[in-house]
Tab-separated table of C-alpha atoms in Angstrom:
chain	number	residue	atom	x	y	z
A	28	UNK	CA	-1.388	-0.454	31.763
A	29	UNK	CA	0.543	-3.270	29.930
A	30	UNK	CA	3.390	-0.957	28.035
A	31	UNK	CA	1.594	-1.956	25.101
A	32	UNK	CA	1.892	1.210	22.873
A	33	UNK	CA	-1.291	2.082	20.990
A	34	UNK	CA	-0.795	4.206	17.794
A	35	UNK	CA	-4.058	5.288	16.147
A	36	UNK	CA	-3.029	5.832	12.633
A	37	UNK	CA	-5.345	5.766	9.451
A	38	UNK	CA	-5.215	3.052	6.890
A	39	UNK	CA	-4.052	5.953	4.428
A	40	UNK	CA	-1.288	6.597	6.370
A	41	UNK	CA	-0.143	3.537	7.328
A	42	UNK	CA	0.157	2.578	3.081
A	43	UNK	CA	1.625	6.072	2.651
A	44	UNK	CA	4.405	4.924	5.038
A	45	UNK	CA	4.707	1.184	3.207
A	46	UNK	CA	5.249	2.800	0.038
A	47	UNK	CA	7.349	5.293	1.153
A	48	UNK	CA	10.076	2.905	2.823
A	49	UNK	CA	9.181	0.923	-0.626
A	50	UNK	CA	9.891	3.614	-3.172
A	51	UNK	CA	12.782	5.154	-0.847
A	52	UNK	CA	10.688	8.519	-0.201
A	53	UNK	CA	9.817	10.971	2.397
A	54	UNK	CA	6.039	9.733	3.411
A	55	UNK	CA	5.451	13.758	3.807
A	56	UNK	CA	6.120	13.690	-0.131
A	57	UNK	CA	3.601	11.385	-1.151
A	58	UNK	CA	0.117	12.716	-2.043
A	59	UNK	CA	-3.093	11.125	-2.600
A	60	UNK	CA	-2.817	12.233	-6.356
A	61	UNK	CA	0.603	10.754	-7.037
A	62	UNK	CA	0.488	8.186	-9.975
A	63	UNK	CA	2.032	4.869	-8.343
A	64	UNK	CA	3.571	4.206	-11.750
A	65	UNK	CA	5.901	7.330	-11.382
A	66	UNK	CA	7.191	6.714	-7.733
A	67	UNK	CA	9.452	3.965	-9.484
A	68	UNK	CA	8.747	0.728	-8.369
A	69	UNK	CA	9.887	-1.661	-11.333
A	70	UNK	CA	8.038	-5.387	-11.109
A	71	UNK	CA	9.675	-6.783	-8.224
A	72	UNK	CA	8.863	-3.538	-6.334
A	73	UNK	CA	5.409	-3.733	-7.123
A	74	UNK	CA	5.309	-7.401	-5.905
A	75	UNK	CA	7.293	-6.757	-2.450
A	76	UNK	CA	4.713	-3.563	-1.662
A	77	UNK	CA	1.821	-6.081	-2.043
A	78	UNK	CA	3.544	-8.579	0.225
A	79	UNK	CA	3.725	-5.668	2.447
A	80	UNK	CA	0.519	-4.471	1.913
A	81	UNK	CA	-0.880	-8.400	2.333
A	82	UNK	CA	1.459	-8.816	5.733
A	83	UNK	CA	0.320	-5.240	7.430
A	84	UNK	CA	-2.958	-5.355	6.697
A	85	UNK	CA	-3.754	-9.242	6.803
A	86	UNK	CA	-5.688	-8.976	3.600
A	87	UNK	CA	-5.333	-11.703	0.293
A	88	UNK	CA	-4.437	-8.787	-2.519
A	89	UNK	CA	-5.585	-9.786	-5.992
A	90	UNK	CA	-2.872	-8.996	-7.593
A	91	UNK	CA	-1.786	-10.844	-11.689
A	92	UNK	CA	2.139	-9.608	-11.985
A	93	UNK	CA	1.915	-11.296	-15.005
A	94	UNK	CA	-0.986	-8.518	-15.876
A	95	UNK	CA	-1.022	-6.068	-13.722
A	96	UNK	CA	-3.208	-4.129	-16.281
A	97	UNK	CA	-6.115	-6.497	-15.721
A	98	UNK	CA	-6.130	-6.665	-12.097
A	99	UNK	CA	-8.759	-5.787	-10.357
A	100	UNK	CA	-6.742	-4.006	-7.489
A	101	UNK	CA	-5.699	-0.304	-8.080
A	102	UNK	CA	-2.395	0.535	-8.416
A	103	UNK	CA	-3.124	3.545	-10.191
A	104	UNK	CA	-2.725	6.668	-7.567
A	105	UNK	CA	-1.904	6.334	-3.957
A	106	UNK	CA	-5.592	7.546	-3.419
A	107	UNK	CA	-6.660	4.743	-5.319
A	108	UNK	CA	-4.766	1.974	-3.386
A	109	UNK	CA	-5.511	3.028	0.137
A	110	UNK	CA	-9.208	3.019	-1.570
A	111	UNK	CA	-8.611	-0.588	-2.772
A	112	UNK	CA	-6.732	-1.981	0.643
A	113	UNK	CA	-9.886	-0.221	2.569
A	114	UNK	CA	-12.120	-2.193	0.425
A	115	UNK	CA	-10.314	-5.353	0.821
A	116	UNK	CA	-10.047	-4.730	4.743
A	117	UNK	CA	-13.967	-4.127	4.695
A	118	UNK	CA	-14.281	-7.754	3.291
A	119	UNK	CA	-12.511	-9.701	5.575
């Protein structure tokens, strides 16, 4: 073997763990069902989780800060954004 370590996590877990470090929570505390809007991430939060998101993932996240109401990525539920990074890792 190299030493390279090999951790076989699930895409759901590994954005569990971003947002957690990015809301300041436990990532045992977050649920699927937990509105994203009520973990508090202000505007600037929101924008450093997708740089996050973009950077761990190597995916291009459609994101309008300007609107986030009329973007088509899902940052409704933690649910629906692992849904939304697995889609956007699909399409690479």
């Amino acid at each position: 073997m190299d030493g390279t370590l090999w951790i076989d996590v699930t895409v759901a877990e590994q954005v569990r763990a971003i947002l957690a470090l990015n809301t300041h929570r436990d990532v045992q505390d977050l649920t699927m069902s937990d509105k994203i809007a009520d973990l508090g991430l202000d505007s600037l939060g929101v924008v450093e989780l997708i740089f996050a998101l973009e950077e761990a993932f190597e995916i291009s996240v459609p994101f309008n800060a300007n609107d986030p109401e009329k973007s088509p990525f899902a940052l409704t539920t933690v649910g629906a954004l692992v849904e939304a990074v697995e889609g956007l890792i699909a399409a690479r």
